[in-house]
Amino acid sequence: MLAKQLKHDLLSTKVKTQVEKPGQKEMWTYGLGSFGIFTVWTLIGAFLTYYYTDVAGIGAATVGTLMLISRLFDGVTDFGMGTIVDATKSKHGKARPWLLWMSFPLAITTVLLFSVPNISDTGKIVYAYATYLLFILLYTAVSIPYKTLLGVMTQDQNSRSTANVYAGIFIMTGTLVVMTLTQPLVGAIGWTMLAVIYGVVTFASLYVTFRVVKERSSSYVNHAEKVSTKDGFKALTKNKYWIMITAYCLVFYATTALTQGAALYYAQYILGNIGYFPFYGLAVSVPMLLGMFFLTPLVKRYGKRNIAVVGAIIYVVAQSLKLIDPTNVVLFLGSSGLAGIGAIPPIALLFAMINDTVEYGEYKTGIRTEGLVNSGASFGIKVGTGLGLALIGWLLGFGGYVGGAAEQSGLTLQMILALNIYIPIALGVLQLVIMLMFKLDKVYPTVLAELQRRKG
C-alpha cells in the first residue's frame, strides 16, 4: 500500500530531486570525527570492564550493574540532547557547535575513567559511578550532534552513504589502533597516560571536523516552524523504519560490546594466553578496514539494506565456526576475522540508515526532527552497549570469576564461552531478522521527491 502511494506521489508531482552535495574533502573530514569518537568508544567497550575487575579490583557483578545503569542513564540523556540539538541556533548551525564546546571536557573525563584511586572498595565504586556517569553525559553531548551532522550536511542519500563509509574507515582505523596497541602500551606507560593520548586524539579529530564540515539543512527545512518535544516523540512512534533501525542498533551494539569486552577473558582463560588479544584485534580490524574501501560501489549497486542482510549472514556463519574447536587459536582468529567482515555494513552504513528515516518520518507526519531521530537511535546503541557490557559482568559474577586469578572454575569458563560465541550467534540471527524487514531503500527516492514538492 505504501509503495503504491509513494509511486503515485512521484508520478503526480514529477519533481526532480535536487540537493546540495558536500565535496570529497568534507565527507572525509566528517569521517575523521568518527576516529575521535569511536577510538574512545572502543577503549571503553574493550578495556574498561577489564580495568575495573582486574586492575582496580572491583567485583565483576558490581561492574556489570554499573555498566547497565550507566548506559540506561546514557540512553535517557540521548533524548534530552536530541531535543537540545533541534532547538540550537548559532552561527555554526545546530549540530557543529557542540563538537567545539564538548570535545575537550570529554577528553578530560576519559583520563579520569582510567585513574581509579587506591582507596576503599566502596570509594572505588563511588568513584567509578561518578566518573562514568560524567563521561556518558559528555559523550552524549558530542555523539548526538555528530550523528545529527550527517543528516544536516546533505539530503543526498548517496552522499550520506559515502560519508558514512568514510566514517567507517576511520572507525576501523581507530578500532585497529586501540585493539592492537592498548595492551602493549599499558605495560610501558600505564593506563592513565594511555588515556591522555586517546583523549588528545579525540579532541583533535572532532575539532577538525567542526572546522571543515558545513550544515545545509536550512536550504530544505523551514526553521520558523518549531516542533514541540511532545509532537516530536509522537512523530517517532509513527515512523516504523526508525523503530526498526533503533531495535537494530540495540542488538548490533549489544553484540559488539560482548565480543569486544569479553575477548580479553577469552584469550586469557580459553586460549590460555592474554597475549593473543592484540592478534585478535588485528584479525578483526584489518579485514574490516580493507573491506571499507570496497563497500561504496556495492552499496550503490545493491543498497544499504541488502548489504547489511548479507553481512548478518556472514557474521552468524563465522561465529558458528568457532564451535568446531573453541580452544583452537587459528580457528578463533580466522573466524573472528570473518565475523568482522560481516560487521562492516552496520559499522559503515548505520548512521546513514538512521538519517534516512528522518525523511520518511517527515513524509509520514510532516514533522522533521533530526536530533530526536538520532538521539532515539542512539538510545538503542547505548542501551545495547550497556546490556552487552552488563552481561559480561553478570555472567562472570554468576560463574564465580576471580579477577587476576591464574585459573577459573569450570562454570566461569562456560560463561566466557557463552559471552564470546553462543550469545553473539543468537544476536546475529536477530540482526538478520530485523534487517529483512527494513525496506526503506526502495521507497526513499520517492519520499524525498514528494518532500521537495511540498516545499515548493
PDB file of N, CA, C and O in Angstrom, residues 75-133:
ATOM      1  N   GLY A  75      21.102   6.469  27.703  1.00  0.00           N
ATOM      2  CA  GLY A  75      20.007   6.482  26.746  1.00  0.00           C
ATOM      3  C   GLY A  75      19.017   7.586  27.013  1.00  0.00           C
ATOM      4  O   GLY A  75      18.501   8.237  26.080  1.00  0.00           O
ATOM      5  N   VAL A  76      18.723   7.838  28.283  1.00  0.00           N
ATOM      6  CA  VAL A  76      17.796   8.915  28.642  1.00  0.00           C
ATOM      7  C   VAL A  76      18.369  10.272  28.240  1.00  0.00           C
ATOM      8  O   VAL A  76      17.659  11.134  27.699  1.00  0.00           O
ATOM      9  N   THR A  77      19.655  10.473  28.486  1.00  0.00           N
ATOM     10  CA  THR A  77      20.273  11.750  28.127  1.00  0.00           C
ATOM     11  C   THR A  77      20.297  11.946  26.611  1.00  0.00           C
ATOM     12  O   THR A  77      20.314  13.089  26.138  1.00  0.00           O
ATOM     13  N   ASP A  78      20.293  10.848  25.849  1.00  0.00           N
ATOM     14  CA  ASP A  78      20.265  10.964  24.398  1.00  0.00           C
ATOM     15  C   ASP A  78      19.038  11.739  23.931  1.00  0.00           C
ATOM     16  O   ASP A  78      19.125  12.601  23.057  1.00  0.00           O
ATOM     17  N   PHE A  79      17.868  11.388  24.483  1.00  0.00           N
ATOM     18  CA  PHE A  79      16.645  12.073  24.070  1.00  0.00           C
ATOM     19  C   PHE A  79      16.705  13.552  24.442  1.00  0.00           C
ATOM     20  O   PHE A  79      16.281  14.416  23.672  1.00  0.00           O
ATOM     21  N   GLY A  80      17.230  13.838  25.633  1.00  0.00           N
ATOM     22  CA  GLY A  80      17.356  15.232  26.037  1.00  0.00           C
ATOM     23  C   GLY A  80      18.287  15.992  25.121  1.00  0.00           C
ATOM     24  O   GLY A  80      18.006  17.130  24.726  1.00  0.00           O
ATOM     25  N   MET A  81      19.405  15.359  24.753  1.00  0.00           N
ATOM     26  CA  MET A  81      20.368  16.021  23.881  1.00  0.00           C
ATOM     27  C   MET A  81      19.800  16.201  22.487  1.00  0.00           C
ATOM     28  O   MET A  81      20.068  17.215  21.818  1.00  0.00           O
ATOM     29  N   GLY A  82      19.018  15.247  22.025  1.00  0.00           N
ATOM     30  CA  GLY A  82      18.392  15.384  20.713  1.00  0.00           C
ATOM     31  C   GLY A  82      17.474  16.588  20.661  1.00  0.00           C
ATOM     32  O   GLY A  82      17.457  17.342  19.675  1.00  0.00           O
ATOM     33  N   THR A  83      16.707  16.798  21.719  1.00  0.00           N
ATOM     34  CA  THR A  83      15.830  17.960  21.798  1.00  0.00           C
ATOM     35  C   THR A  83      16.633  19.253  21.813  1.00  0.00           C
ATOM     36  O   THR A  83      16.277  20.243  21.158  1.00  0.00           O
ATOM     37  N   ILE A  84      17.740  19.242  22.564  1.00  0.00           N
ATOM     38  CA  ILE A  84      18.592  20.428  22.647  1.00  0.00           C
ATOM     39  C   ILE A  84      19.197  20.756  21.284  1.00  0.00           C
ATOM     40  O   ILE A  84      19.250  21.923  20.873  1.00  0.00           O
ATOM     41  N   VAL A  85      19.664  19.733  20.567  1.00  0.00           N
ATOM     42  CA  VAL A  85      20.258  19.953  19.249  1.00  0.00           C
ATOM     43  C   VAL A  85      19.226  20.552  18.298  1.00  0.00           C
ATOM     44  O   VAL A  85      19.514  21.504  17.562  1.00  0.00           O
ATOM     45  N   ASP A  86      18.012  19.999  18.305  1.00  0.00           N
ATOM     46  CA  ASP A  86      16.975  20.519  17.415  1.00  0.00           C
ATOM     47  C   ASP A  86      16.641  21.979  17.724  1.00  0.00           C
ATOM     48  O   ASP A  86      16.220  22.729  16.844  1.00  0.00           O
ATOM     49  N   ALA A  87      16.820  22.385  18.986  1.00  0.00           N
ATOM     50  CA  ALA A  87      16.494  23.759  19.386  1.00  0.00           C
ATOM     51  C   ALA A  87      17.687  24.705  19.289  1.00  0.00           C
ATOM     52  O   ALA A  87      17.537  25.915  19.475  1.00  0.00           O
ATOM     53  N   THR A  88      18.873  24.181  18.997  1.00  0.00           N
ATOM     54  CA  THR A  88      20.086  25.002  18.964  1.00  0.00           C
ATOM     55  C   THR A  88      20.117  25.882  17.718  1.00  0.00           C
ATOM     56  O   THR A  88      19.894  25.410  16.604  1.00  0.00           O
ATOM     57  N   LYS A  89      20.411  27.159  17.922  1.00  0.00           N
ATOM     58  CA  LYS A  89      20.590  28.097  16.820  1.00  0.00           C
ATOM     59  C   LYS A  89      21.849  28.908  17.094  1.00  0.00           C
ATOM     60  O   LYS A  89      21.951  29.593  18.103  1.00  0.00           O
ATOM     61  N   SER A  90      22.816  28.791  16.224  1.00  0.00           N
ATOM     62  CA  SER A  90      24.056  29.551  16.379  1.00  0.00           C
ATOM     63  C   SER A  90      24.623  29.835  14.998  1.00  0.00           C
ATOM     64  O   SER A  90      24.137  29.301  13.996  1.00  0.00           O
ATOM     65  N   LYS A  91      25.655  30.648  14.944  1.00  0.00           N
ATOM     66  CA  LYS A  91      26.260  30.972  13.654  1.00  0.00           C
ATOM     67  C   LYS A  91      26.910  29.742  13.013  1.00  0.00           C
ATOM     68  O   LYS A  91      27.171  29.734  11.801  1.00  0.00           O
ATOM     69  N   HIS A  92      27.165  28.701  13.836  1.00  0.00           N
ATOM     70  CA  HIS A  92      27.760  27.473  13.321  1.00  0.00           C
ATOM     71  C   HIS A  92      26.712  26.424  12.962  1.00  0.00           C
ATOM     72  O   HIS A  92      27.066  25.367  12.429  1.00  0.00           O
ATOM     73  N   GLY A  93      25.442  26.682  13.267  1.00  0.00           N
ATOM     74  CA  GLY A  93      24.402  25.710  12.980  1.00  0.00           C
ATOM     75  C   GLY A  93      23.831  25.114  14.248  1.00  0.00           C
ATOM     76  O   GLY A  93      23.969  25.659  15.346  1.00  0.00           O
ATOM     77  N   LYS A  94      23.206  23.942  14.123  1.00  0.00           N
ATOM     78  CA  LYS A  94      22.560  23.295  15.258  1.00  0.00           C
ATOM     79  C   LYS A  94      23.385  22.142  15.832  1.00  0.00           C
ATOM     80  O   LYS A  94      23.247  21.804  17.006  1.00  0.00           O
ATOM     81  N   ALA A  95      24.228  21.516  15.021  1.00  0.00           N
ATOM     82  CA  ALA A  95      24.999  20.354  15.465  1.00  0.00           C
ATOM     83  C   ALA A  95      26.481  20.665  15.645  1.00  0.00           C
ATOM     84  O   ALA A  95      27.103  20.246  16.627  1.00  0.00           O
ATOM     85  N   ARG A  96      27.063  21.398  14.720  1.00  0.00           N
ATOM     86  CA  ARG A  96      28.510  21.656  14.729  1.00  0.00           C
ATOM     87  C   ARG A  96      29.027  22.264  16.025  1.00  0.00           C
ATOM     88  O   ARG A  96      30.093  21.847  16.516  1.00  0.00           O
ATOM     89  N   PRO A  97      28.356  23.284  16.592  1.00  0.00           N
ATOM     90  CA  PRO A  97      28.960  23.942  17.759  1.00  0.00           C
ATOM     91  C   PRO A  97      29.196  23.016  18.936  1.00  0.00           C
ATOM     92  O   PRO A  97      30.126  23.235  19.717  1.00  0.00           O
ATOM     93  N   TRP A  98      28.398  21.975  19.061  1.00  0.00           N
ATOM     94  CA  TRP A  98      28.569  21.057  20.193  1.00  0.00           C
ATOM     95  C   TRP A  98      29.876  20.279  20.098  1.00  0.00           C
ATOM     96  O   TRP A  98      30.446  19.886  21.121  1.00  0.00           O
ATOM     97  N   LEU A  99      30.365  20.062  18.886  1.00  0.00           N
ATOM     98  CA  LEU A  99      31.669  19.401  18.727  1.00  0.00           C
ATOM     99  C   LEU A  99      32.771  20.283  19.297  1.00  0.00           C
ATOM    100  O   LEU A  99      33.747  19.785  19.874  1.00  0.00           O
ATOM    101  N   LEU A 100      32.616  21.582  19.126  1.00  0.00           N
ATOM    102  CA  LEU A 100      33.599  22.526  19.659  1.00  0.00           C
ATOM    103  C   LEU A 100      33.493  22.642  21.178  1.00  0.00           C
ATOM    104  O   LEU A 100      34.502  22.636  21.887  1.00  0.00           O
ATOM    105  N   TRP A 101      32.277  22.725  21.686  1.00  0.00           N
ATOM    106  CA  TRP A 101      32.069  23.004  23.103  1.00  0.00           C
ATOM    107  C   TRP A 101      32.397  21.813  24.012  1.00  0.00           C
ATOM    108  O   TRP A 101      32.865  22.003  25.137  1.00  0.00           O
ATOM    109  N   MET A 102      32.155  20.604  23.557  1.00  0.00           N
ATOM    110  CA  MET A 102      32.186  19.450  24.462  1.00  0.00           C
ATOM    111  C   MET A 102      33.323  18.452  24.240  1.00  0.00           C
ATOM    112  O   MET A 102      33.505  17.539  25.046  1.00  0.00           O
ATOM    113  N   SER A 103      34.077  18.590  23.172  1.00  0.00           N
ATOM    114  CA  SER A 103      35.111  17.590  22.889  1.00  0.00           C
ATOM    115  C   SER A 103      36.258  17.621  23.910  1.00  0.00           C
ATOM    116  O   SER A 103      36.783  16.573  24.298  1.00  0.00           O
ATOM    117  N   PHE A 104      36.652  18.814  24.360  1.00  0.00           N
ATOM    118  CA  PHE A 104      37.747  18.875  25.336  1.00  0.00           C
ATOM    119  C   PHE A 104      37.336  18.329  26.703  1.00  0.00           C
ATOM    120  O   PHE A 104      38.083  17.537  27.303  1.00  0.00           O
ATOM    121  N   PRO A 105      36.161  18.707  27.248  1.00  0.00           N
ATOM    122  CA  PRO A 105      35.725  18.077  28.508  1.00  0.00           C
ATOM    123  C   PRO A 105      35.616  16.559  28.393  1.00  0.00           C
ATOM    124  O   PRO A 105      35.919  15.836  29.354  1.00  0.00           O
ATOM    125  N   LEU A 106      35.204  16.065  27.215  1.00  0.00           N
ATOM    126  CA  LEU A 106      35.138  14.616  27.020  1.00  0.00           C
ATOM    127  C   LEU A 106      36.514  13.981  27.138  1.00  0.00           C
ATOM    128  O   LEU A 106      36.684  12.923  27.757  1.00  0.00           O
ATOM    129  N   ALA A 107      37.518  14.632  26.578  1.00  0.00           N
ATOM    130  CA  ALA A 107      38.884  14.110  26.648  1.00  0.00           C
ATOM    131  C   ALA A 107      39.372  14.042  28.097  1.00  0.00           C
ATOM    132  O   ALA A 107      40.005  13.057  28.510  1.00  0.00           O
ATOM    133  N   ILE A 108      39.077  15.069  28.886  1.00  0.00           N
ATOM    134  CA  ILE A 108      39.494  15.096  30.291  1.00  0.00           C
ATOM    135  C   ILE A 108      38.835  13.960  31.066  1.00  0.00           C
ATOM    136  O   ILE A 108      39.482  13.267  31.872  1.00  0.00           O
ATOM    137  N   THR A 109      37.556  13.742  30.835  1.00  0.00           N
ATOM    138  CA  THR A 109      36.829  12.708  31.566  1.00  0.00           C
ATOM    139  C   THR A 109      37.323  11.314  31.208  1.00  0.00           C
ATOM    140  O   THR A 109      37.302  10.409  32.041  1.00  0.00           O
ATOM    141  N   THR A 110      37.774  11.128  29.972  1.00  0.00           N
ATOM    142  CA  THR A 110      38.348   9.835  29.576  1.00  0.00           C
ATOM    143  C   THR A 110      39.552   9.493  30.447  1.00  0.00           C
ATOM    144  O   THR A 110      39.728   8.342  30.862  1.00  0.00           O
ATOM    145  N   VAL A 111      40.358  10.485  30.747  1.00  0.00           N
ATOM    146  CA  VAL A 111      41.522  10.272  31.614  1.00  0.00           C
ATOM    147  C   VAL A 111      41.068   9.893  33.031  1.00  0.00           C
ATOM    148  O   VAL A 111      41.640   8.984  33.664  1.00  0.00           O
ATOM    149  N   LEU A 112      40.040  10.558  33.531  1.00  0.00           N
ATOM    150  CA  LEU A 112      39.547  10.268  34.874  1.00  0.00           C
ATOM    151  C   LEU A 112      39.043   8.829  35.000  1.00  0.00           C
ATOM    152  O   LEU A 112      39.197   8.201  36.051  1.00  0.00           O
ATOM    153  N   LEU A 113      38.449   8.306  33.933  1.00  0.00           N
ATOM    154  CA  LEU A 113      37.927   6.935  33.981  1.00  0.00           C
ATOM    155  C   LEU A 113      39.015   5.927  34.329  1.00  0.00           C
ATOM    156  O   LEU A 113      38.785   4.990  35.100  1.00  0.00           O
ATOM    157  N   PHE A 114      40.176   6.120  33.741  1.00  0.00           N
ATOM    158  CA  PHE A 114      41.264   5.162  33.928  1.00  0.00           C
ATOM    159  C   PHE A 114      42.263   5.642  34.981  1.00  0.00           C
ATOM    160  O   PHE A 114      43.463   5.374  34.885  1.00  0.00           O
ATOM    161  N   SER A 115      41.743   6.333  35.992  1.00  0.00           N
ATOM    162  CA  SER A 115      42.575   6.818  37.100  1.00  0.00           C
ATOM    163  C   SER A 115      41.897   6.530  38.435  1.00  0.00           C
ATOM    164  O   SER A 115      41.876   7.379  39.334  1.00  0.00           O
ATOM    165  N   VAL A 116      41.351   5.342  38.604  1.00  0.00           N
ATOM    166  CA  VAL A 116      40.683   4.975  39.855  1.00  0.00           C
ATOM    167  C   VAL A 116      41.711   4.987  40.985  1.00  0.00           C
ATOM    168  O   VAL A 116      42.722   4.286  40.909  1.00  0.00           O
ATOM    169  N   PRO A 117      41.487   5.766  42.042  1.00  0.00           N
ATOM    170  CA  PRO A 117      42.480   5.851  43.132  1.00  0.00           C
ATOM    171  C   PRO A 117      42.486   4.586  43.986  1.00  0.00           C
ATOM    172  O   PRO A 117      41.514   3.820  44.022  1.00  0.00           O
ATOM    173  N   ASN A 118      43.588   4.371  44.679  1.00  0.00           N
ATOM    174  CA  ASN A 118      43.731   3.202  45.554  1.00  0.00           C
ATOM    175  C   ASN A 118      43.117   3.525  46.912  1.00  0.00           C
ATOM    176  O   ASN A 118      43.812   3.871  47.872  1.00  0.00           O
ATOM    177  N   ILE A 119      41.788   3.404  46.983  1.00  0.00           N
ATOM    178  CA  ILE A 119      41.049   3.705  48.205  1.00  0.00           C
ATOM    179  C   ILE A 119      40.206   2.488  48.574  1.00  0.00           C
ATOM    180  O   ILE A 119      40.423   1.401  48.041  1.00  0.00           O
ATOM    181  N   SER A 120      39.267   2.660  49.476  1.00  0.00           N
ATOM    182  CA  SER A 120      38.426   1.545  49.900  1.00  0.00           C
ATOM    183  C   SER A 120      37.574   1.034  48.740  1.00  0.00           C
ATOM    184  O   SER A 120      37.376   1.723  47.738  1.00  0.00           O
ATOM    185  N   ASP A 121      37.048  -0.196  48.892  1.00  0.00           N
ATOM    186  CA  ASP A 121      36.218  -0.778  47.843  1.00  0.00           C
ATOM    187  C   ASP A 121      34.991   0.096  47.567  1.00  0.00           C
ATOM    188  O   ASP A 121      34.626   0.322  46.407  1.00  0.00           O
ATOM    189  N   THR A 122      34.380   0.586  48.627  1.00  0.00           N
ATOM    190  CA  THR A 122      33.220   1.466  48.452  1.00  0.00           C
ATOM    191  C   THR A 122      33.612   2.753  47.748  1.00  0.00           C
ATOM    192  O   THR A 122      32.896   3.234  46.853  1.00  0.00           O
ATOM    193  N   GLY A 123      34.753   3.297  48.117  1.00  0.00           N
ATOM    194  CA  GLY A 123      35.233   4.518  47.481  1.00  0.00           C
ATOM    195  C   GLY A 123      35.495   4.311  45.993  1.00  0.00           C
ATOM    196  O   GLY A 123      35.193   5.191  45.173  1.00  0.00           O
ATOM    197  N   LYS A 124      36.048   3.157  45.643  1.00  0.00           N
ATOM    198  CA  LYS A 124      36.298   2.861  44.233  1.00  0.00           C
ATOM    199  C   LYS A 124      34.996   2.789  43.444  1.00  0.00           C
ATOM    200  O   LYS A 124      34.906   3.291  42.313  1.00  0.00           O
ATOM    201  N   ILE A 125      33.989   2.164  44.045  1.00  0.00           N
ATOM    202  CA  ILE A 125      32.695   2.044  43.361  1.00  0.00           C
ATOM    203  C   ILE A 125      32.066   3.412  43.165  1.00  0.00           C
ATOM    204  O   ILE A 125      31.547   3.727  42.075  1.00  0.00           O
ATOM    205  N   VAL A 126      32.114   4.239  44.202  1.00  0.00           N
ATOM    206  CA  VAL A 126      31.558   5.591  44.092  1.00  0.00           C
ATOM    207  C   VAL A 126      32.292   6.391  43.021  1.00  0.00           C
ATOM    208  O   VAL A 126      31.681   7.084  42.197  1.00  0.00           O
ATOM    209  N   TYR A 127      33.620   6.288  43.008  1.00  0.00           N
ATOM    210  CA  TYR A 127      34.427   6.997  42.011  1.00  0.00           C
ATOM    211  C   TYR A 127      34.080   6.503  40.606  1.00  0.00           C
ATOM    212  O   TYR A 127      33.938   7.309  39.666  1.00  0.00           O
ATOM    213  N   ALA A 128      33.945   5.180  40.461  1.00  0.00           N
ATOM    214  CA  ALA A 128      33.635   4.614  39.150  1.00  0.00           C
ATOM    215  C   ALA A 128      32.285   5.107  38.648  1.00  0.00           C
ATOM    216  O   ALA A 128      32.141   5.501  37.476  1.00  0.00           O
ATOM    217  N   TYR A 129      31.283   5.109  39.515  1.00  0.00           N
ATOM    218  CA  TYR A 129      29.961   5.598  39.120  1.00  0.00           C
ATOM    219  C   TYR A 129      30.017   7.079  38.734  1.00  0.00           C
ATOM    220  O   TYR A 129      29.460   7.491  37.703  1.00  0.00           O
ATOM    221  N   ALA A 130      30.663   7.882  39.557  1.00  0.00           N
ATOM    222  CA  ALA A 130      30.690   9.330  39.323  1.00  0.00           C
ATOM    223  C   ALA A 130      31.390   9.673  38.011  1.00  0.00           C
ATOM    224  O   ALA A 130      30.880  10.465  37.199  1.00  0.00           O
ATOM    225  N   THR A 131      32.559   9.087  37.781  1.00  0.00           N
ATOM    226  CA  THR A 131      33.312   9.424  36.575  1.00  0.00           C
ATOM    227  C   THR A 131      32.678   8.828  35.319  1.00  0.00           C
ATOM    228  O   THR A 131      32.685   9.456  34.252  1.00  0.00           O
ATOM    229  N   TYR A 132      32.109   7.628  35.433  1.00  0.00           N
ATOM    230  CA  TYR A 132      31.497   7.001  34.260  1.00  0.00           C
ATOM    231  C   TYR A 132      30.215   7.727  33.854  1.00  0.00           C
ATOM    232  O   TYR A 132      29.956   7.940  32.665  1.00  0.00           O
ATOM    233  N   LEU A 133      29.413   8.132  34.824  1.00  0.00           N
ATOM    234  CA  LEU A 133      28.201   8.885  34.508  1.00  0.00           C
ATOM    235  C   LEU A 133      28.545  10.247  33.884  1.00  0.00           C
ATOM    236  O   LEU A 133      27.872  10.707  32.956  1.00  0.00           O
TER     237      LEU A 133
END
